[in-house]
Amino acid sequence: MPRPQRLSDATILLLLIAIVAVFSIVTPAGTFLSLSNAESILLTASQLLILSCGITFLLIAGGLDLSIGSITIFSAVVVAKVMGALAGTAAQAADFHYPNLGVAITVAIVCGLLVGAGWGAVNGLLAVKLRIPPFIATLATGGIVLGLASVWTNGQNVQNVPLPFQSSFGLGKLFEVIPWSIVIAAVVTAVFWVVLSKTRFGLHTYAMGANLEAARRAGVNVRRHMVLLYVGTGALCGIVAVLDVARFSTASITSHSGDALSAIAAVVIGGTSLFGGRGRISGTVVGALIPAVLQSGFVIMDVQPFWQNVAVGVVLLVAVYVDQVKIRAQERT
Amino acid sequence: MSFLARTHPSSRRNPMKRTIPALAASALAVCLLAGCGGTSSADDAGGGSAAGKKIVMLLNDQFDPYYLTLVAGAEAEAKKQGFDFSWQAPSTLDVASQTQLLQSVAARKPDGIIMSALDAKAMIAPMKQVMAQGIPIITVDADVADPSARLATVTSDGEAAGRLAAQTMDKLLGGKGKVAFEGYTPGTSSTDARLKGWQEGLKQTGLEYVAERYDATDLTTIAGTVSAVLKRYPDLAGIFTNWTNPTLGAAQAVQAAGRSDKVKIVGFDASPDEVSLLKRGLVAALIIQKPGDMGSRAVSDLAAYLKDGTKPQSVSLDAVVATQENINDPAVSAYFYKAGKK
């Protein structure tokens, strides 16, 4: 079984450090290189990072999920609707008064996670039971899920999210220092990191991507494992949905449309192979930070916004090329 | 056994390979699925020569509250006139899909079409073709460059609205300070016009225009951009946004930076969450066009034409400014976009 390699982690980390260094030099002092800007960058990257953790597992195991943006939107609609409906009557909400706030928030979060996991299960069953290639299965569910969310909301942002959810959680910080979105992204990343690198579950994930048949013969329940990966990725969409509703106090149908491709790009930039079997969460962390760093740096430099897309594309190409070179080198030995 | 398009270890190098040919077919299927529309039959409406006449509206976007309010206005008027009204939106926003949609709608021989032209030049030829079949077209929101390609147009003057935004910002800031813009990626005529008006309007003021940024629709991305702009200009005094999502994203970023009392946001559109931000003082003003009026005007023009051939006058509707002071004034609040109803 090919082990994850350290080379691309180091390469991509060096690249991130180089980008940060360049931006720090060319921007006015105290703008790009400052604690508060680091906080903004992490806040922007936090949602992508959470989704990318799920995609890392899926790609390593030989799966794929193009529906994560749509599942996030659908879950966000569920969270916003449930929270708005349970917190109080429309008249009370109009006065910003919410008698059942605690219950509403708890139930809404649970519903959001369950719905996300549920759509993940649908993806898993389509890929495993019906044997539809995940590329197609999740492309289709992505369209279906987004379509259903649009039909449900009539295409409009969901209103009446209780304001305290935004003021205390969405804008709130742990110990008044670190925004909750960043804390949650860090916890999720840590958990996925440990599971992937230290547990039997992580080992099985690598084994499946490296050689599915061998993993099956070695006794791994590959079908159940793959379904679980999709369920987990769906649940992560639920978490992102909760964070999204908390930050913006609404569920926007038009957000997250590019999430699936952004997450795949981040994961691949981080050294995970698109062909399965190799990858690490540490690389994914770096890969998910790069777009947010480029965005912040380019805006502060007053560079034309479109250059950010160009830069991310170039980084992606370089990362995949390095990956291909490594695979070829491996096959020669 | 294999559920991943891989049966043998030797084929493990490229699981994607087999899925590629299926991609085109599937993308097509999703596009078809994603295409959207709605109908409302008006069988119960009585009398009038318009009764039972079929009109179809082509919409640019099925999500933007601005367009949904436009449909709502048209639909209400159509019901009053006794039209059989339906609307369609293309699954992707490009000239090719709008042309295709227009042709397939025209093939069903409606009595009239109301549409927003996605491109002022490229849509001329396909629209002329439909007009030549005897189906009258009225453009709403976005017109074409050649007046003979449609019967009339009802637009909302986006440039004037953009100039109004600049004047409003000037008033809010007392004539001085640094201002920035965050809005929709250029290439859509309605939002482009607002930006152009804002740029022109600013020249008449003493405000310093320091940053102009664009993003697509994602709220997180928008908030990230505005956060960086706030970082770059610690003394920024105002931000103008040219549609709903940047208004929401900018308000979030300004709040997160703890600068709600220093940075005035002049937003655009009047979706319910924007109105809520205005009520709470997190947005200083909203520039509101009148999409509902636009929709109903287009339908009543079409009704008059179908009745006795009256050629409608093209009009351009103005915009209103909502602030915390006039938020309860019915003359203003009447233009807040309707939530959740078609």
XYZ file of C-alpha atoms in Angstrom:
675
model
C 0.000 0.000 0.000
C 1.556 3.330 -0.974
C 2.028 5.469 2.081
C 1.156 9.136 2.048
C 4.184 11.131 1.072
C 5.745 14.051 2.806
C 7.152 15.699 -0.272
C 4.063 17.435 -1.561
C 3.026 18.543 1.937
C 6.331 20.324 2.304
C 6.215 21.759 -1.216
C 2.760 23.150 -0.823
C 3.467 24.523 2.656
C 6.530 26.302 1.270
C 4.352 27.727 -1.465
C 1.839 29.046 1.100
C 4.643 30.573 3.164
C 6.065 32.191 0.033
C 2.656 33.671 -0.869
C 2.218 35.040 2.651
C 5.744 36.482 2.581
C 5.215 38.226 -0.755
C 1.884 39.730 0.325
C 3.396 40.847 3.632
C 6.133 42.733 1.802
C 4.047 44.385 -0.906
C 1.104 45.501 1.264
C 1.108 48.476 3.643
C 2.301 47.627 7.157
C -0.363 46.380 9.538
C -2.845 45.472 6.803
C -2.209 41.998 5.376
C 0.233 40.856 8.052
C -1.843 41.410 11.174
C -3.641 39.245 13.685
C -7.047 40.585 12.764
C -6.434 39.829 9.088
C -5.285 36.321 9.961
C -8.601 35.972 11.758
C -10.517 37.169 8.670
C -8.621 34.737 6.447
C -9.257 31.807 8.773
C -12.914 32.788 9.009
C -13.206 32.812 5.212
C -11.373 29.482 4.936
C -13.158 27.728 7.796
C -16.171 26.491 5.833
C -14.083 25.304 2.892
C -11.742 23.531 5.306
C -14.579 21.612 6.966
C -15.970 20.449 3.611
C -12.475 19.607 2.390
C -11.926 17.224 5.322
C -14.804 15.088 4.048
C -13.593 15.292 0.462
C -10.100 14.242 1.562
C -11.469 10.982 2.988
C -13.651 10.379 -0.061
C -10.883 10.971 -2.585
C -8.447 8.795 -0.644
C -10.982 5.954 -0.591
C -11.718 6.393 -4.296
C -15.032 8.248 -3.923
C -16.085 11.730 -4.961
C -18.828 14.161 -3.986
C -19.920 16.987 -6.262
C -23.106 17.642 -4.306
C -21.630 19.139 -1.117
C -22.520 22.730 -2.048
C -26.120 21.773 -2.712
C -26.361 19.683 0.464
C -24.977 22.626 2.422
C -27.612 24.929 0.954
C -30.409 22.438 1.632
C -29.230 21.912 5.219
C -28.956 25.674 5.715
C -32.561 26.053 4.569
C -33.591 23.368 7.081
C -31.636 25.026 9.901
C -33.028 28.492 9.129
C -36.612 27.300 8.676
C -36.690 25.110 11.784
C -35.038 27.761 13.922
C -37.351 30.497 12.674
C -40.450 28.348 13.127
C -39.664 27.141 16.648
C -38.234 30.331 18.136
C -41.546 32.142 18.290
C -44.469 33.374 16.232
C -43.973 35.646 13.237
C -45.336 38.566 15.254
C -42.834 37.924 18.036
C -40.012 37.635 15.506
C -41.007 40.987 13.995
C -40.311 42.521 17.416
C -37.081 40.518 17.666
C -38.573 38.548 20.580
C -37.897 34.789 20.735
C -39.438 32.908 23.680
C -38.197 29.421 22.713
C -34.719 30.327 21.554
C -32.755 27.528 23.241
C -34.999 24.738 22.021
C -35.198 26.245 18.544
C -31.429 26.467 18.149
C -30.810 22.945 19.470
C -33.476 21.295 17.348
C -32.430 23.272 14.266
C -28.790 22.256 14.590
C -29.701 18.580 15.073
C -32.044 18.719 12.069
C -29.368 20.384 9.926
C -26.799 17.715 10.739
C -29.272 14.862 10.243
C -30.498 16.186 6.911
C -26.917 16.674 5.708
C -26.025 13.138 6.792
C -29.231 11.866 5.185
C -28.343 13.292 1.782
C -24.862 11.836 2.277
C -26.481 8.450 2.830
C -28.434 8.861 -0.410
C -25.157 9.548 -2.237
C -23.526 6.561 -0.581
C -26.350 4.203 -1.467
C -26.463 5.435 -5.064
C -22.727 4.854 -5.410
C -22.566 1.577 -3.509
C -25.908 -0.183 -3.952
C -26.854 1.063 -7.407
C -23.206 1.220 -8.492
C -23.598 4.548 -10.200
C -20.165 6.165 -10.590
C -19.907 8.764 -7.813
C -19.068 11.494 -10.318
C -22.460 11.045 -11.953
C -24.402 10.066 -8.826
C -23.371 13.171 -6.900
C -23.601 15.466 -9.931
C -27.217 14.340 -10.210
C -28.032 14.556 -6.500
C -26.399 17.993 -6.452
C -28.905 19.166 -9.065
C -31.794 17.437 -7.339
C -30.976 18.720 -3.849
C -30.443 22.305 -5.020
C -33.617 22.094 -7.088
C -35.625 20.879 -4.112
C -34.194 23.623 -1.883
C -35.173 26.194 -4.530
C -38.681 24.801 -4.895
C -39.078 24.779 -1.118
C -37.891 28.366 -0.613
C -39.181 29.645 -3.922
C -35.598 30.623 -4.624
C -35.530 33.258 -1.924
C -33.351 33.676 1.126
C -34.946 32.212 4.244
C -36.092 34.887 6.664
C -36.776 35.091 10.390
C -33.607 33.485 11.696
C -33.493 34.582 15.365
C -31.041 37.469 15.638
C -29.391 36.291 18.889
C -28.102 33.232 17.014
C -26.050 35.582 14.864
C -25.018 38.036 17.573
C -23.971 35.427 20.142
C -22.731 32.586 17.916
C -22.214 33.863 14.362
C -20.354 36.962 15.508
C -19.331 35.459 18.855
C -15.843 34.358 19.858
C -14.390 31.727 22.171
C -12.893 33.587 25.172
C -13.671 36.760 23.180
C -10.671 35.892 20.987
C -11.344 33.228 18.365
C -14.537 33.267 16.252
C -16.639 30.139 16.758
C -16.465 29.224 13.063
C -12.692 28.921 13.339
C -12.899 26.928 16.580
C -15.335 24.458 15.034
C -13.276 24.136 11.859
C -10.204 23.443 13.995
C -11.993 20.775 16.036
C -13.397 19.066 12.923
C -9.983 19.123 11.274
C -8.293 17.696 14.358
C -10.812 14.857 14.609
C -10.509 13.962 10.929
C -6.735 14.222 11.147
C -6.567 11.753 14.037
C -9.074 9.367 12.454
C -7.222 9.332 9.155
C -3.705 8.977 10.490
C -4.115 7.066 13.766
C -7.050 4.709 13.473
C -7.994 1.492 11.769
C -10.800 3.391 10.029
C -8.228 5.706 8.460
C -6.055 2.776 7.430
C -9.034 1.101 5.751
C -9.756 4.330 3.912
C -6.261 4.324 2.409
C -6.480 0.612 1.675
C -9.711 0.974 -0.279
C -8.331 3.728 -2.463
C -5.066 1.920 -3.069
C -6.641 -1.360 -4.041
C -10.320 -1.947 -3.448
C -10.290 -5.656 -4.163
C -7.324 -6.264 -1.880
C -9.002 -4.277 0.891
C -12.162 -6.348 0.498
C -10.243 -9.614 0.591
C -8.393 -8.407 3.671
C -11.746 -8.259 5.395
C -12.631 -4.572 5.143
C -16.382 -4.055 4.772
C -15.775 -1.737 1.836
C -19.414 -1.055 1.026
C -20.350 -0.016 4.531
C -17.127 1.977 4.829
C -17.838 3.913 1.634
C -21.425 4.700 2.681
C -20.107 5.967 6.025
C -17.697 8.304 4.240
C -20.563 9.822 2.260
C -22.687 10.128 5.399
C -19.794 11.816 7.202
C -19.261 14.258 4.344
C -22.989 15.028 4.358
C -22.895 15.685 8.101
C -19.991 18.109 7.540
C -22.223 19.968 5.070
C -24.743 20.199 7.939
C -22.083 21.745 10.180
C -21.132 24.275 7.506
C -24.828 25.062 7.058
C -25.174 25.855 10.769
C -22.110 28.135 10.624
C -23.455 29.824 7.506
C -26.850 30.559 9.033
C -25.129 31.817 12.180
C -22.866 34.198 10.275
C -25.326 35.614 7.787
C -28.606 35.109 9.624
C -30.152 33.744 6.450
C -29.979 30.733 4.154
C -28.983 31.909 0.688
C -29.814 29.648 -2.232
C -27.113 31.211 -4.378
C -24.241 30.692 -1.939
C -22.003 27.624 -2.007
C -22.505 26.890 -5.703
C -18.763 26.542 -6.215
C -18.030 24.636 -3.010
C -17.608 21.157 -4.485
C -14.998 22.208 -7.017
C -13.275 24.531 -4.529
C -13.031 21.694 -2.007
C -11.725 19.218 -4.587
C -9.177 21.816 -5.704
C -8.113 22.467 -2.099
C -7.751 18.754 -1.364
C -5.805 18.041 -4.557
C -3.575 21.092 -4.029
C -2.920 19.616 -0.591
C -1.435 16.508 -2.186
C -4.334 14.063 -2.045
C -4.448 11.965 -5.166
C -7.519 12.259 -7.324
C -7.016 8.583 -8.056
C -7.219 7.439 -4.456
C -4.879 5.837 -1.973
C -2.823 8.857 -1.004
C -3.438 12.068 0.883
C -3.256 13.792 4.243
C -5.380 16.227 6.207
C -2.342 18.458 6.841
C -2.055 19.045 3.104
C -5.771 19.757 2.920
C -5.434 22.447 5.600
C -2.809 24.221 3.504
C -4.824 23.693 0.315
C -7.950 25.195 1.887
C -6.032 28.218 3.186
C -4.480 29.165 -0.157
C -7.621 30.593 -1.847
C -8.528 32.666 1.231
C -4.966 33.989 1.534
C -4.898 34.883 -2.175
C -8.277 36.614 -1.898
C -7.237 38.699 1.081
C -3.818 39.522 -0.376
C -5.117 40.507 -3.792
C -7.881 42.684 -2.348
C -5.462 44.460 -0.028
C -2.999 44.927 -2.917
C -5.879 46.346 -4.976
C -5.219 43.793 -7.709
C -8.047 43.089 -10.158
C -10.252 40.492 -8.419
C -10.212 38.093 -11.372
C -6.516 37.371 -10.857
C -7.393 35.322 -7.797
C -9.100 32.705 -9.992
C -6.066 32.649 -12.269
C -3.737 32.134 -9.324
C -5.781 29.292 -7.783
C -5.950 27.606 -11.188
C -2.198 27.798 -11.636
C -1.566 26.396 -8.143
C -3.980 23.535 -8.886
C -2.212 22.662 -12.140
C 1.188 22.656 -10.499
C -0.056 20.484 -7.632
C -1.617 17.891 -9.940
C 1.442 17.858 -12.169
C 3.658 17.142 -9.175
C 1.241 14.353 -8.215
C 1.446 12.785 -11.673
C 5.222 12.925 -11.702
C 5.282 11.126 -8.375
C 2.905 8.400 -9.565
C 5.035 7.798 -12.629
C 8.186 7.642 -10.520
C 6.473 5.158 -8.223
C 5.394 2.906 -11.065
C 8.902 2.781 -12.493
C 10.321 1.471 -9.233
C -18.701 -6.017 -6.408
C -17.158 -2.874 -7.734
C -19.111 0.232 -7.013
C -16.428 2.625 -8.074
C -16.018 1.850 -11.734
C -12.956 -0.119 -10.821
C -12.978 -3.878 -10.922
C -9.378 -4.837 -11.118
C -6.298 -3.520 -9.370
C -4.665 -2.811 -12.708
C -7.343 -0.269 -13.535
C -6.857 1.664 -10.332
C -4.973 4.487 -11.923
C -7.880 6.321 -13.315
C -11.338 5.896 -11.891
C -12.436 9.086 -13.615
C -11.743 7.833 -17.107
C -14.909 5.844 -17.491
C -17.108 8.521 -16.100
C -16.037 11.196 -18.551
C -18.117 10.047 -21.547
C -21.162 9.922 -19.319
C -20.482 13.437 -18.109
C -21.862 15.187 -21.141
C -25.101 13.245 -21.032
C -25.485 13.753 -17.330
C -24.694 17.459 -17.451
C -27.414 17.769 -20.052
C -29.843 15.914 -17.826
C -29.027 18.141 -14.887
C -29.476 21.240 -17.023
C -32.887 20.019 -18.022
C -33.690 19.251 -14.409
C -32.380 22.594 -13.287
C -34.380 24.594 -15.799
C -37.266 26.102 -13.999
C -40.606 27.601 -14.588
C -44.028 28.250 -13.196
C -47.512 28.584 -14.511
C -50.684 30.164 -13.380
C -53.796 29.523 -15.297
C -56.370 32.260 -15.236
C -59.365 30.227 -16.286
C -61.465 31.712 -13.539
C -60.951 35.292 -14.696
C -63.953 36.523 -16.623
C -64.546 38.733 -19.651
C -62.209 41.015 -21.560
C -60.689 40.383 -24.937
C -57.468 39.284 -23.271
C -59.145 36.328 -21.591
C -57.451 33.050 -22.348
C -54.626 34.715 -24.286
C -51.339 33.098 -23.503
C -48.322 35.162 -22.495
C -44.965 33.827 -21.452
C -42.258 35.621 -19.504
C -38.572 34.767 -19.882
C -36.662 35.469 -16.732
C -32.930 35.871 -16.217
C -32.740 34.479 -12.757
C -35.020 32.333 -10.696
C -33.356 33.218 -7.390
C -32.849 36.966 -7.264
C -35.681 38.626 -5.289
C -35.555 41.464 -7.823
C -36.620 39.136 -10.630
C -39.071 37.251 -8.454
C -40.768 40.551 -7.585
C -40.818 41.368 -11.289
C -42.647 38.085 -11.936
C -45.027 38.698 -9.046
C -45.975 42.107 -10.495
C -46.499 40.644 -13.961
C -48.449 37.674 -12.649
C -50.840 39.818 -10.599
C -51.565 42.061 -13.592
C -51.952 39.032 -15.889
C -54.535 37.574 -13.555
C -56.428 40.864 -13.561
C -56.368 40.950 -17.371
C -57.405 37.306 -17.638
C -54.235 36.139 -19.340
C -52.923 32.604 -19.175
C -49.523 33.454 -17.711
C -46.385 31.369 -17.317
C -42.689 32.047 -16.866
C -39.442 30.316 -17.729
C -35.846 30.787 -16.679
C -32.855 29.284 -18.473
C -30.693 26.880 -16.487
C -27.588 28.855 -17.343
C -27.268 32.569 -17.882
C -25.905 32.838 -21.388
C -27.083 34.031 -24.752
C -27.179 30.523 -26.213
C -29.540 29.149 -23.587
C -31.747 32.243 -23.675
C -31.966 32.012 -27.480
C -32.854 28.352 -27.251
C -35.464 29.050 -24.595
C -36.950 31.896 -26.656
C -37.215 29.665 -29.714
C -38.847 26.816 -27.841
C -41.314 29.202 -26.201
C -42.105 30.819 -29.572
C -42.715 27.381 -31.070
C -45.675 26.999 -28.721
C -47.229 30.104 -30.341
C -47.990 32.299 -27.348
C -49.903 35.564 -27.907
C -47.061 37.591 -26.440
C -43.660 37.321 -24.802
C -42.191 39.456 -22.068
C -38.475 39.074 -21.614
C -35.340 40.533 -20.204
C -32.634 40.512 -22.888
C -29.441 38.893 -21.681
C -27.337 40.684 -24.254
C -28.242 43.987 -25.900
C -26.804 42.982 -29.290
C -26.773 39.200 -29.495
C -30.483 38.884 -28.726
C -31.570 41.221 -31.571
C -31.593 38.579 -34.318
C -33.433 35.832 -32.417
C -35.999 38.361 -31.150
C -36.601 39.753 -34.649
C -37.215 36.220 -35.848
C -39.911 35.735 -33.208
C -41.474 39.159 -33.933
C -41.597 38.179 -37.621
C -43.772 35.217 -36.652
C -46.317 37.709 -35.354
C -45.545 37.213 -31.667
C -45.092 40.612 -29.970
C -42.205 40.962 -27.512
C -41.956 43.525 -24.752
C -38.605 43.739 -22.997
C -38.451 44.387 -19.292
C -35.476 45.281 -17.131
C -32.898 44.861 -19.896
C -33.542 46.076 -23.452
C -31.858 45.397 -26.789
C -29.943 47.979 -28.839
C -32.330 47.800 -31.817
C -35.840 49.128 -31.016
C -37.341 47.266 -33.991
C -36.550 43.935 -32.341
C -39.366 44.446 -29.835
C -42.702 46.205 -29.507
C -41.740 48.306 -26.509
C -39.606 48.233 -23.424
C -40.242 48.810 -19.756
C -36.990 49.247 -17.935
C -35.940 50.459 -14.616
C -33.220 53.053 -14.966
C -30.300 51.330 -13.252
C -27.860 54.127 -14.029
C -30.138 56.713 -12.447
C -30.449 54.404 -9.439
C -26.649 54.159 -9.237
C -26.371 57.964 -9.355
C -28.997 58.127 -6.621
C -26.817 55.791 -4.539
C -23.837 58.134 -4.945
C -25.958 61.142 -3.913
C -27.322 59.221 -0.936
C -23.826 58.229 0.171
C -22.654 61.823 -0.257
C -25.457 63.038 1.997
C -24.850 60.322 4.614
C -21.144 61.116 4.846
C -21.531 64.889 4.737
C -19.612 65.187 1.494
C -16.273 63.653 2.464
C -14.628 60.308 3.176
C -13.367 57.150 1.509
C -15.896 54.874 -0.148
C -15.719 51.430 -1.723
C -17.871 49.262 -3.957
C -18.624 45.540 -3.676
C -20.915 44.014 -6.255
C -21.768 41.388 -8.794
C -19.164 40.270 -11.335
C -19.478 42.559 -14.401
C -21.371 41.233 -17.409
C -24.998 41.508 -16.345
C -26.698 44.614 -17.663
C -28.854 45.443 -14.623
C -26.027 45.366 -12.080
C -23.553 46.906 -14.553
C -25.871 49.902 -15.037
C -26.052 50.491 -11.283
C -22.254 50.423 -11.046
C -21.905 52.828 -13.991
C -24.375 55.269 -12.440
C -22.551 55.051 -9.114
C -19.191 55.771 -10.798
C -20.646 58.775 -12.639
C -22.529 60.015 -9.607
C -19.420 59.918 -7.440
C -17.698 62.423 -9.732
C -20.251 65.024 -8.629
C -19.316 64.477 -4.992
C -16.257 65.090 -2.857
C -16.015 61.418 -1.878
C -12.784 59.518 -2.441
C -13.362 56.241 -4.356
C -10.709 53.831 -3.105
C -11.780 50.286 -3.980
C -14.012 48.537 -6.462
C -14.415 44.786 -5.970
C -16.610 42.115 -7.526
C -17.631 38.629 -6.535
C -20.214 36.131 -7.701
C -23.036 35.142 -5.377
C -21.342 33.318 -2.477
C -21.855 35.127 0.855
C -18.657 33.785 2.454
C -16.562 34.978 -0.473
C -18.254 38.386 -0.432
C -17.681 38.771 3.320
C -14.026 37.759 2.829
C -13.522 40.438 0.195
C -15.164 43.162 2.265
C -13.117 42.144 5.337
C -9.937 42.635 3.323
C -11.128 46.004 1.998
C -11.862 47.108 5.572
C -8.379 45.954 6.569
C -6.744 47.855 3.720
C -8.642 51.078 4.472
C -8.965 51.496 8.243
C -10.654 54.865 7.672
C -13.211 53.621 5.146
C -16.475 55.533 5.595
C -18.897 53.917 3.174
C -19.621 50.884 1.001
C -22.062 50.710 -1.901
C -23.348 47.291 -2.941
C -25.327 46.732 -6.131
C -27.589 43.822 -5.235
C -28.886 41.717 -2.355
C -26.051 39.323 -1.466
C -23.213 41.880 -1.321
C -25.425 43.976 0.935
C -25.831 41.026 3.313
C -22.160 40.008 3.059
C -20.876 43.555 3.567
C -23.114 44.050 6.606
C -21.737 40.833 8.116
C -18.103 41.783 7.436
C -18.537 45.289 8.850
C -20.191 43.853 11.971
C -17.462 41.225 12.383
C -14.835 43.979 12.140
C -16.703 45.925 14.824
C -17.062 48.957 12.575
C -20.844 49.203 12.171
C -20.854 52.704 13.655
C -18.118 53.980 11.310
C -18.932 52.409 7.944
C -22.183 53.351 6.207
C -23.565 50.765 3.814
C -25.790 51.873 0.951
C -27.349 48.681 -0.322
C -29.419 47.803 -3.335
C -32.750 45.979 -3.651
C -35.202 45.454 -0.807
C -35.343 41.771 0.042
C -36.761 41.091 3.520
C -33.364 40.433 5.083
C -32.037 43.698 3.687
C -35.026 45.543 5.113
C -34.304 43.875 8.461
C -30.694 45.150 8.308
C -31.993 48.632 7.522
C -34.378 48.496 10.511
C -31.515 47.500 12.793
C -29.272 50.287 11.492
C -26.693 47.897 10.024
C -27.447 49.256 6.570
C -27.840 53.027 6.245
C -29.941 53.150 3.075
C -31.370 50.911 0.391
C -31.777 51.941 -3.232
C -34.905 50.240 -4.496
C -35.950 49.839 -8.090
C -39.539 48.992 -8.918
C -39.503 45.542 -10.472
C -43.125 44.854 -9.488
C -44.333 47.978 -11.317
C -42.174 46.999 -14.267
C -43.817 43.570 -14.503
C -47.374 44.866 -14.252
C -46.692 47.698 -16.723
C -45.318 45.247 -19.298
C -48.403 43.061 -18.985
C -50.885 45.942 -19.210
C -49.015 47.309 -22.263
C -49.271 43.913 -23.886
C -52.970 43.704 -22.997
C -53.678 47.060 -24.643
C -51.772 46.029 -27.747
C -53.530 42.678 -28.078
C -56.915 44.364 -27.561
C -56.774 47.072 -30.229
C -53.232 47.349 -31.480
C -52.265 50.316 -29.286
C -48.514 50.605 -29.595
C -47.168 50.975 -26.050
C -44.837 53.779 -25.017
C -41.449 52.659 -23.780
C -40.788 53.818 -20.236
C -38.016 53.817 -17.720
C -39.022 53.682 -14.073
C -37.110 55.504 -11.352
C -35.889 54.268 -7.980
C -36.648 55.156 -4.373
C -34.331 55.482 -1.383
C -35.320 53.788 1.864
C -33.716 54.945 5.088
C -34.465 54.356 8.741
C -36.487 57.588 8.736
C -38.900 56.687 5.939
C -39.002 52.922 6.406
C -42.619 52.993 7.598
C -43.801 55.401 4.901
C -46.212 53.388 2.700
C -44.915 55.215 -0.386
C -41.558 53.557 0.318
C -42.455 50.285 1.998
C -44.799 49.424 -0.879
C -41.661 48.722 -2.887
C -40.117 46.248 -0.454
C -39.805 42.928 -2.243
C -42.311 40.257 -1.408
C -40.981 37.236 0.455
C -41.875 33.656 -0.222
C -44.792 34.199 -2.547
C -45.152 34.016 -6.249
